[in-house]
Amino acid sequence: IVKYLSFLIHCRIMRPDDANIAGNVHGGTILKMIEEAGAIISTRHCNSQSGEPCVAALARVERTDFLSPMCIGDVANVSAEITYTSKHSVEVQVNVLSENILTGAKRMTNRATLWYVPLSLKNVDKVLEVPPIQYAWKELEEEGRKRYEEQKLERLVTKERNGDIIFPVINPEPYTVGCSQSSLIHLVGPSDCTLHGFVHGGVTMKLMDEVAGIVAARHCKTNVVTASVDAINFHEKIKKGCVITISGRMTFTSNKSMEIEVFVDADPFVDEPKERYRAVSAFFTYVSLSKEGKPLPVPQLVVESEDEKRRFEDGKGRYLQTKAKRQVQMQPLTQQ
Amino acid sequence: IVKYLSFLIHCRIMRPDDANIAGNVHGGTILKMIEEAGAIISTRHCNSQSGEPCVAALARVERTDFLSPMCIGDVANVSAEITYTSKHSVEVQVNVLSENILTGAKRMTNRATLWYVPLSLKNVDKVLEVPPIQYAWKELEEEGRKRYEEQKLERLVTKERNGDIIFPVINPEPYTVGCSQSSLIHLVGPSDCTLHGFVHGGVTMKLMDEVAGIVAARHCKTNVVTASVDAINFHEKIKKGCVITISGRMTFTSNKSMEIEVFVDADPFVDEPKERYRAVSAFFTYVSLSKEGKPLPVPQLVVESEDEKRRFEDGKGRYLQTKAKRQVQMQPLTQQ
Amino acid sequence: IVKYLSFLIHCRIMRPDDANIAGNVHGGTILKMIEEAGAIISTRHCNSQSGEPCVAALARVERTDFLSPMCIGDVANVSAEITYTSKHSVEVQVNVLSENILTGAKRMTNRATLWYVPLSLKNVDKVLEVPPIQYAWKELEEEGRKRYEEQKLERLVTKERNGDIIFPVINPEPYTVGCSQSSLIHLVGPSDCTLHGFVHGGVTMKLMDEVAGIVAARHCKTNVVTASVDAINFHEKIKKGCVITISGRMTFTSNKSMEIEVFVDADPFVDEPKERYRAVSAFFTYVSLSKEGKPLPVPQLVVESEDEKRRFEDGKGRYLQTKAKRQVQMQPLTQQ
């Protein structure tokens, strides 16, 4: 029974609306599937002991890389597993494989880690306790506790960076930040929401990826795909009936990648006399692909203001840090 | 007025998301349209006499054959007619024609029979009375009563077969049952539901066909289409907020067709402290098509366990029975 | 702050399901985006002063021309601005640009004017007061008042023309009205509705365009696109749970255009013991396009009954009037 509760497999065929014109499935579609699987398995787990019914709400998604493309007609195989539980949160590991149904070939697309918090169904402000899971080895619990402490720290840090607003630019120069920045509005409807009447984290991430994709395509005018998404913290809930504005601007370009910062602002203008607020923000990395699917060089971003220069340097820092981490991970074990 | 209440015509253009990569509209899309038309005409009829307002819920769909393919850009012409009413149920006949809008050519795609039961809008457990319809000939009423008695009997029978569960298989051999079995999870949202807050039968059937299609494509790795669906009984309602797991496994292959058994299990884990339960099950028959739309030979299913062998024989029985019935129907009238 | 409240920019990528087989985005998809932007900006404005919360409901859309085609993969740039406010209504101007993301080329697609009325969130029958806007010049207010008075008059006039019903025709002759007339049913679900539980005007317009497109394609059997939509008045609200029937018939053909009349009838059969009623009606103009996107000659409509002849003449009147207006607008300023 415990095994059944903590594991979940799911598959779905990718449809034309899940993909861009080149047939590559949007990163946002995949993020939405990942979050759905995570929400289902953690909600099921948190309700597995009799007690107050609850819904698991997404608190954080760790950095995710898109390892290989998925195409229209492929079957996405999604598996989710609960890998750690603290008193009030659940860590879920979700893996996505793309399966070419005509050849049977499967490839790993994503390996994502998500954190959920169980909120009482009757009182959304009440966080409930999470039933503990059994670990196969004691080490697994130790490592989980380490990951839990790390993400807790990072969540505190990002709470600070929240003030920025994106203003429209009249007649921007080519390859400047103003030239590619974009925004999208969305009226939150019932099918976007959980049983609590708050937006699913996956819906928000899909819209964020949509804006990031428009920014990237406007900058390099080619077929673009999501390469990775930095860790995202979901500090503020967004209620049904809100209008959300999702804005994106380019912050950094390397030779073959673009970093786009995306903000989500919620405007609860009808339901409550509350101010517009920043609900989420994140960094998306995009690459530009040739018709054969090879990465193309990216036109360099032209930074103008002091703020833009500072953000470019920050982006460069994140880029180099990720690169360094990846090289460490690829070194043979003997050198560690 | 009576004519107007008991007849309904509807058309809709088929979109890319309604179809597979080869451009063939999914059987599930067509089943969903059929059920929508049936639900509307029977709900309208059951509310036609002043009294307690109600919503008609799908109780059963009779076996349906897919007679010819429908493609993206075609117009689906759906017509529905009430053909029999008992004290508490309504029989609806739905016909679907596909219309090539560029040539004007129309072809019969489906001819389906559905049974609905009116449930009070205020109390979903209360079955209301159905206003009687007028029959053009007394024989029509007699034949309807016969069909009504037959389906009532069959509904009792299928209530029994419900226990099976599909387990994941590690490293399955090619063409075995474990190799193609698939499952899909779906969180029931508001747009899946009727005014009562229960899943539309058509939504369930569309998801069932989606899983069956993945099983069939995984088995024969070609373009596959739904050929027929066996009678489906909807014994158990599924409530908004449930997670449903739709699982499919291959049970039988003939030279040119595959039979897939599909189960729907509902997990009402949040709303009520209720156990996971089997809501629906059905057999789908699929064929594999060449690029020219001709049926291809199907790789034979490799059965291993005793259960698989038994299910294969049962499937063969259904296959032969259907084949025999079809030959009787095609004999000239003089021989009957 | 005022500037922020009265201006809104938005972009969205066009997907395969937004378009027909030839890749042209449906006029209805664009009308829906326009109405969403209008609803958001006017709802935001009407809630900008503390007071009773409200939702802005669409009362009228002025005649809209589709100036250039939009294709799958294009980015639709939607901007909305409040251009006039009366005591109880808001005029919104929405512009749509299509952007070819691979070349950066932008073209004006639509320039639409919509009127909204703020309805109390708690009592949908209560019309609230609209906060006044600031005008850059006094002339802008004067012109706005003129437009306000004009549309008020027109709304009274169209309230009359409402009785017509479309009946099915058995074996119609080619190119007759009966040959191409079409209808579509839709069960109003939660995602079609505002916070009040009434259908969004944009959802209705999208369905109307869908039916008009089927009528046009059935008549001329080629790729057809929306050329313009006459002013539409939204007199009657449509509630969640209703079934709506959208019917269309051709009324007039010129050498290169077709006029289609579309009716929306709502059937609130479950919720209230209310009669079926006419909620909206409108005239859509369609053109037929060659593979190169050039307008093709249209087969002439064959009118049979006296009613059809009268409607043809009325349509011709509208056609000539629009043509005359357009010629005036295109004259050089010196001749005015």
PDB file of C-alpha atoms in Angstrom, chain C residues 137-331:
ATOM      1  CA  TRP C 137      -8.036  67.285 -25.146  1.00  0.00           C
ATOM      2  CA  LYS C 138     -11.567  68.487 -24.603  1.00  0.00           C
ATOM      3  CA  GLU C 139     -12.370  67.419 -28.203  1.00  0.00           C
ATOM      4  CA  LEU C 140     -11.741  63.770 -27.335  1.00  0.00           C
ATOM      5  CA  GLU C 141     -14.512  63.886 -24.748  1.00  0.00           C
ATOM      6  CA  GLU C 142     -16.893  65.556 -27.220  1.00  0.00           C
ATOM      7  CA  GLU C 143     -16.245  62.937 -29.900  1.00  0.00           C
ATOM      8  CA  GLY C 144     -16.645  60.161 -27.354  1.00  0.00           C
ATOM      9  CA  ARG C 145     -20.003  61.543 -26.281  1.00  0.00           C
ATOM     10  CA  LYS C 146     -21.113  61.569 -29.922  1.00  0.00           C
ATOM     11  CA  ARG C 147     -20.113  57.903 -30.373  1.00  0.00           C
ATOM     12  CA  TYR C 148     -21.902  57.101 -27.118  1.00  0.00           C
ATOM     13  CA  GLU C 149     -25.165  58.676 -28.282  1.00  0.00           C
ATOM     14  CA  GLU C 150     -24.964  57.014 -31.689  1.00  0.00           C
ATOM     15  CA  GLN C 151     -24.488  53.491 -30.348  1.00  0.00           C
ATOM     16  CA  LYS C 152     -27.245  54.029 -27.771  1.00  0.00           C
ATOM     17  CA  LEU C 153     -29.643  54.784 -30.609  1.00  0.00           C
ATOM     18  CA  GLU C 154     -28.542  51.768 -32.645  1.00  0.00           C
ATOM     19  CA  ARG C 155     -28.965  49.481 -29.669  1.00  0.00           C
ATOM     20  CA  LEU C 156     -32.611  50.483 -29.404  1.00  0.00           C
ATOM     21  CA  VAL C 157     -33.185  49.794 -33.103  1.00  0.00           C
ATOM     22  CA  THR C 158     -31.766  46.253 -33.209  1.00  0.00           C
ATOM     23  CA  LYS C 159     -33.753  45.226 -30.174  1.00  0.00           C
ATOM     24  CA  GLU C 160     -36.693  44.809 -32.535  1.00  0.00           C
ATOM     25  CA  ARG C 161     -35.396  42.317 -35.151  1.00  0.00           C
ATOM     26  CA  ASN C 162     -35.468  39.103 -33.177  1.00  0.00           C
ATOM     27  CA  GLY C 163     -38.152  36.645 -34.203  1.00  0.00           C
ATOM     28  CA  ASP C 164     -36.523  34.480 -36.924  1.00  0.00           C
ATOM     29  CA  ILE C 165     -35.894  30.759 -36.598  1.00  0.00           C
ATOM     30  CA  ILE C 166     -33.884  28.520 -38.930  1.00  0.00           C
ATOM     31  CA  PHE C 167     -35.551  25.247 -39.917  1.00  0.00           C
ATOM     32  CA  PRO C 168     -33.760  22.223 -41.409  1.00  0.00           C
ATOM     33  CA  VAL C 169     -34.308  21.699 -45.150  1.00  0.00           C
ATOM     34  CA  ILE C 170     -34.539  18.230 -46.699  1.00  0.00           C
ATOM     35  CA  ASN C 171     -32.541  17.733 -49.926  1.00  0.00           C
ATOM     36  CA  PRO C 172     -31.743  21.394 -50.639  1.00  0.00           C
ATOM     37  CA  GLU C 173     -30.649  22.533 -54.132  1.00  0.00           C
ATOM     38  CA  PRO C 174     -27.003  23.639 -54.589  1.00  0.00           C
ATOM     39  CA  TYR C 175     -26.228  27.273 -53.658  1.00  0.00           C
ATOM     40  CA  THR C 176     -29.586  27.807 -51.971  1.00  0.00           C
ATOM     41  CA  VAL C 177     -29.860  29.184 -48.435  1.00  0.00           C
ATOM     42  CA  GLY C 178     -30.956  25.768 -47.155  1.00  0.00           C
ATOM     43  CA  CYS C 179     -27.913  24.119 -48.704  1.00  0.00           C
ATOM     44  CA  SER C 180     -25.346  25.902 -46.534  1.00  0.00           C
ATOM     45  CA  GLN C 181     -27.278  26.787 -43.363  1.00  0.00           C
ATOM     46  CA  SER C 182     -25.720  25.243 -40.242  1.00  0.00           C
ATOM     47  CA  SER C 183     -26.132  25.079 -36.535  1.00  0.00           C
ATOM     48  CA  LEU C 184     -24.058  24.161 -33.523  1.00  0.00           C
ATOM     49  CA  ILE C 185     -24.978  23.452 -29.933  1.00  0.00           C
ATOM     50  CA  HIS C 186     -22.855  24.205 -26.897  1.00  0.00           C
ATOM     51  CA  LEU C 187     -23.375  23.375 -23.250  1.00  0.00           C
ATOM     52  CA  VAL C 188     -22.190  26.402 -21.267  1.00  0.00           C
ATOM     53  CA  GLY C 189     -19.455  25.257 -18.889  1.00  0.00           C
ATOM     54  CA  PRO C 190     -17.622  27.059 -16.078  1.00  0.00           C
ATOM     55  CA  SER C 191     -14.647  28.059 -18.214  1.00  0.00           C
ATOM     56  CA  ASP C 192     -16.956  29.936 -20.607  1.00  0.00           C
ATOM     57  CA  CYS C 193     -18.172  32.185 -17.822  1.00  0.00           C
ATOM     58  CA  THR C 194     -17.336  35.367 -15.903  1.00  0.00           C
ATOM     59  CA  LEU C 195     -17.237  35.550 -12.119  1.00  0.00           C
ATOM     60  CA  HIS C 196     -20.968  36.243 -12.323  1.00  0.00           C
ATOM     61  CA  GLY C 197     -21.554  32.868 -13.964  1.00  0.00           C
ATOM     62  CA  PHE C 198     -22.573  34.431 -17.308  1.00  0.00           C
ATOM     63  CA  VAL C 199     -21.005  33.641 -20.675  1.00  0.00           C
ATOM     64  CA  HIS C 200     -18.131  35.936 -21.771  1.00  0.00           C
ATOM     65  CA  GLY C 201     -19.116  37.930 -24.861  1.00  0.00           C
ATOM     66  CA  GLY C 202     -15.918  36.724 -26.511  1.00  0.00           C
ATOM     67  CA  VAL C 203     -16.903  33.083 -26.115  1.00  0.00           C
ATOM     68  CA  THR C 204     -20.221  33.765 -27.832  1.00  0.00           C
ATOM     69  CA  MET C 205     -18.551  35.641 -30.692  1.00  0.00           C
ATOM     70  CA  LYS C 206     -16.064  32.803 -31.231  1.00  0.00           C
ATOM     71  CA  LEU C 207     -18.892  30.261 -31.555  1.00  0.00           C
ATOM     72  CA  MET C 208     -20.804  32.614 -33.899  1.00  0.00           C
ATOM     73  CA  ASP C 209     -17.757  32.911 -36.146  1.00  0.00           C
ATOM     74  CA  GLU C 210     -17.375  29.129 -36.126  1.00  0.00           C
ATOM     75  CA  VAL C 211     -20.902  28.639 -37.476  1.00  0.00           C
ATOM     76  CA  ALA C 212     -20.541  31.465 -39.997  1.00  0.00           C
ATOM     77  CA  GLY C 213     -17.327  29.833 -41.248  1.00  0.00           C
ATOM     78  CA  ILE C 214     -19.069  26.487 -41.770  1.00  0.00           C
ATOM     79  CA  VAL C 215     -21.893  28.189 -43.707  1.00  0.00           C
ATOM     80  CA  ALA C 216     -19.387  30.041 -45.922  1.00  0.00           C
ATOM     81  CA  ALA C 217     -17.246  26.931 -46.559  1.00  0.00           C
ATOM     82  CA  ARG C 218     -20.323  24.821 -47.372  1.00  0.00           C
ATOM     83  CA  HIS C 219     -21.430  27.430 -49.890  1.00  0.00           C
ATOM     84  CA  CYS C 220     -18.186  27.957 -51.790  1.00  0.00           C
ATOM     85  CA  LYS C 221     -16.145  24.848 -50.870  1.00  0.00           C
ATOM     86  CA  THR C 222     -12.833  26.697 -50.619  1.00  0.00           C
ATOM     87  CA  ASN C 223     -10.658  28.238 -47.904  1.00  0.00           C
ATOM     88  CA  VAL C 224     -12.726  31.043 -46.336  1.00  0.00           C
ATOM     89  CA  VAL C 225     -11.819  33.796 -43.845  1.00  0.00           C
ATOM     90  CA  THR C 226     -13.759  36.392 -41.872  1.00  0.00           C
ATOM     91  CA  ALA C 227     -13.616  39.799 -43.570  1.00  0.00           C
ATOM     92  CA  SER C 228     -15.782  41.794 -41.140  1.00  0.00           C
ATOM     93  CA  VAL C 229     -18.400  41.585 -38.418  1.00  0.00           C
ATOM     94  CA  ASP C 230     -21.254  44.045 -38.138  1.00  0.00           C
ATOM     95  CA  ALA C 231     -22.025  45.739 -34.828  1.00  0.00           C
ATOM     96  CA  ILE C 232     -23.291  43.205 -32.251  1.00  0.00           C
ATOM     97  CA  ASN C 233     -25.510  44.060 -29.302  1.00  0.00           C
ATOM     98  CA  PHE C 234     -25.555  41.845 -26.257  1.00  0.00           C
ATOM     99  CA  HIS C 235     -29.053  42.382 -24.904  1.00  0.00           C
ATOM    100  CA  GLU C 236     -29.560  39.180 -22.986  1.00  0.00           C
ATOM    101  CA  LYS C 237     -27.174  37.443 -20.639  1.00  0.00           C
ATOM    102  CA  ILE C 238     -26.582  33.667 -20.937  1.00  0.00           C
ATOM    103  CA  LYS C 239     -26.182  31.729 -17.724  1.00  0.00           C
ATOM    104  CA  LYS C 240     -23.912  28.794 -16.860  1.00  0.00           C
ATOM    105  CA  GLY C 241     -25.693  25.474 -17.499  1.00  0.00           C
ATOM    106  CA  CYS C 242     -27.670  26.782 -20.470  1.00  0.00           C
ATOM    107  CA  VAL C 243     -27.494  25.046 -23.812  1.00  0.00           C
ATOM    108  CA  ILE C 244     -26.939  27.542 -26.600  1.00  0.00           C
ATOM    109  CA  THR C 245     -27.831  26.898 -30.220  1.00  0.00           C
ATOM    110  CA  ILE C 246     -25.890  28.981 -32.723  1.00  0.00           C
ATOM    111  CA  SER C 247     -27.449  28.977 -36.204  1.00  0.00           C
ATOM    112  CA  GLY C 248     -26.235  30.628 -39.374  1.00  0.00           C
ATOM    113  CA  ARG C 249     -27.670  31.175 -42.861  1.00  0.00           C
ATOM    114  CA  MET C 250     -26.385  33.046 -45.884  1.00  0.00           C
ATOM    115  CA  THR C 251     -28.292  36.230 -46.671  1.00  0.00           C
ATOM    116  CA  PHE C 252     -26.330  37.880 -49.475  1.00  0.00           C
ATOM    117  CA  THR C 253     -23.443  37.373 -51.897  1.00  0.00           C
ATOM    118  CA  SER C 254     -21.536  40.016 -53.866  1.00  0.00           C
ATOM    119  CA  ASN C 255     -18.926  39.056 -56.489  1.00  0.00           C
ATOM    120  CA  LYS C 256     -16.278  38.366 -53.877  1.00  0.00           C
ATOM    121  CA  SER C 257     -18.012  38.276 -50.479  1.00  0.00           C
ATOM    122  CA  MET C 258     -20.725  36.439 -48.573  1.00  0.00           C
ATOM    123  CA  GLU C 259     -22.926  37.828 -45.791  1.00  0.00           C
ATOM    124  CA  ILE C 260     -24.029  35.326 -43.128  1.00  0.00           C
ATOM    125  CA  GLU C 261     -26.627  36.014 -40.448  1.00  0.00           C
ATOM    126  CA  VAL C 262     -25.975  34.266 -37.135  1.00  0.00           C
ATOM    127  CA  PHE C 263     -28.424  33.762 -34.253  1.00  0.00           C
ATOM    128  CA  VAL C 264     -27.694  32.650 -30.721  1.00  0.00           C
ATOM    129  CA  ASP C 265     -30.574  31.085 -28.797  1.00  0.00           C
ATOM    130  CA  ALA C 266     -30.248  30.168 -25.145  1.00  0.00           C
ATOM    131  CA  ASP C 267     -32.175  27.375 -23.524  1.00  0.00           C
ATOM    132  CA  PRO C 268     -32.040  27.630 -19.716  1.00  0.00           C
ATOM    133  CA  PHE C 269     -33.846  24.327 -19.438  1.00  0.00           C
ATOM    134  CA  VAL C 270     -32.397  23.133 -16.178  1.00  0.00           C
ATOM    135  CA  ASP C 271     -31.812  26.072 -13.945  1.00  0.00           C
ATOM    136  CA  GLU C 272     -35.025  27.984 -14.285  1.00  0.00           C
ATOM    137  CA  PRO C 273     -38.355  27.186 -15.825  1.00  0.00           C
ATOM    138  CA  LYS C 274     -37.707  29.891 -18.430  1.00  0.00           C
ATOM    139  CA  GLU C 275     -38.429  29.809 -22.162  1.00  0.00           C
ATOM    140  CA  ARG C 276     -35.754  29.513 -24.848  1.00  0.00           C
ATOM    141  CA  TYR C 277     -34.819  33.063 -25.933  1.00  0.00           C
ATOM    142  CA  ARG C 278     -32.783  34.898 -28.561  1.00  0.00           C
ATOM    143  CA  ALA C 279     -29.626  36.177 -26.871  1.00  0.00           C
ATOM    144  CA  VAL C 280     -27.602  37.682 -29.753  1.00  0.00           C
ATOM    145  CA  SER C 281     -27.628  38.013 -33.526  1.00  0.00           C
ATOM    146  CA  ALA C 282     -25.120  39.429 -36.013  1.00  0.00           C
ATOM    147  CA  PHE C 283     -23.963  39.623 -39.631  1.00  0.00           C
ATOM    148  CA  PHE C 284     -20.573  38.180 -40.581  1.00  0.00           C
ATOM    149  CA  THR C 285     -18.931  38.868 -43.961  1.00  0.00           C
ATOM    150  CA  TYR C 286     -16.644  36.184 -45.359  1.00  0.00           C
ATOM    151  CA  VAL C 287     -14.367  36.031 -48.385  1.00  0.00           C
ATOM    152  CA  SER C 288     -13.001  33.009 -50.228  1.00  0.00           C
ATOM    153  CA  LEU C 289      -9.223  32.854 -50.710  1.00  0.00           C
ATOM    154  CA  SER C 290      -7.013  31.109 -53.282  1.00  0.00           C
ATOM    155  CA  LYS C 291      -3.896  29.218 -52.181  1.00  0.00           C
ATOM    156  CA  GLU C 292      -1.922  32.423 -52.727  1.00  0.00           C
ATOM    157  CA  GLY C 293      -4.291  34.323 -50.409  1.00  0.00           C
ATOM    158  CA  LYS C 294      -6.065  36.266 -53.202  1.00  0.00           C
ATOM    159  CA  PRO C 295      -9.876  36.732 -53.025  1.00  0.00           C
ATOM    160  CA  LEU C 296     -11.760  34.348 -55.308  1.00  0.00           C
ATOM    161  CA  PRO C 297     -15.130  34.912 -57.019  1.00  0.00           C
ATOM    162  CA  VAL C 298     -18.013  33.564 -54.905  1.00  0.00           C
ATOM    163  CA  PRO C 299     -20.852  31.426 -56.357  1.00  0.00           C
ATOM    164  CA  GLN C 300     -24.040  33.511 -56.307  1.00  0.00           C
ATOM    165  CA  LEU C 301     -26.614  32.671 -53.638  1.00  0.00           C
ATOM    166  CA  VAL C 302     -29.863  31.221 -55.055  1.00  0.00           C
ATOM    167  CA  VAL C 303     -32.770  32.860 -53.219  1.00  0.00           C
ATOM    168  CA  GLU C 304     -36.149  31.134 -53.354  1.00  0.00           C
ATOM    169  CA  SER C 305     -38.775  32.379 -50.878  1.00  0.00           C
ATOM    170  CA  GLU C 306     -39.998  35.956 -50.509  1.00  0.00           C
ATOM    171  CA  ASP C 307     -38.224  36.184 -47.143  1.00  0.00           C
ATOM    172  CA  GLU C 308     -34.935  35.121 -48.691  1.00  0.00           C
ATOM    173  CA  LYS C 309     -35.303  37.719 -51.467  1.00  0.00           C
ATOM    174  CA  ARG C 310     -36.054  40.451 -48.927  1.00  0.00           C
ATOM    175  CA  ARG C 311     -33.038  39.463 -46.808  1.00  0.00           C
ATOM    176  CA  PHE C 312     -30.872  39.446 -49.950  1.00  0.00           C
ATOM    177  CA  GLU C 313     -31.929  43.010 -50.748  1.00  0.00           C
ATOM    178  CA  ASP C 314     -31.310  44.102 -47.154  1.00  0.00           C
ATOM    179  CA  GLY C 315     -27.851  42.525 -47.332  1.00  0.00           C
ATOM    180  CA  LYS C 316     -27.156  44.313 -50.615  1.00  0.00           C
ATOM    181  CA  GLY C 317     -28.113  47.571 -48.887  1.00  0.00           C
ATOM    182  CA  ARG C 318     -25.637  46.955 -46.077  1.00  0.00           C
ATOM    183  CA  TYR C 319     -22.976  45.980 -48.622  1.00  0.00           C
ATOM    184  CA  LEU C 320     -23.400  49.149 -50.698  1.00  0.00           C
ATOM    185  CA  GLN C 321     -23.527  51.351 -47.611  1.00  0.00           C
ATOM    186  CA  THR C 322     -20.243  49.914 -46.290  1.00  0.00           C
ATOM    187  CA  LYS C 323     -18.637  50.281 -49.706  1.00  0.00           C
ATOM    188  CA  ALA C 324     -19.721  53.925 -49.922  1.00  0.00           C
ATOM    189  CA  LYS C 325     -18.435  54.666 -46.394  1.00  0.00           C
ATOM    190  CA  ARG C 326     -15.090  53.105 -47.204  1.00  0.00           C
ATOM    191  CA  GLN C 327     -14.703  55.232 -50.344  1.00  0.00           C
ATOM    192  CA  VAL C 328     -15.365  58.394 -48.350  1.00  0.00           C
ATOM    193  CA  GLN C 329     -12.740  57.405 -45.790  1.00  0.00           C
ATOM    194  CA  MET C 330     -10.171  56.772 -48.504  1.00  0.00           C
ATOM    195  CA  GLN C 331     -10.637  60.203 -50.179  1.00  0.00           C
TER     196      GLN C 331
END
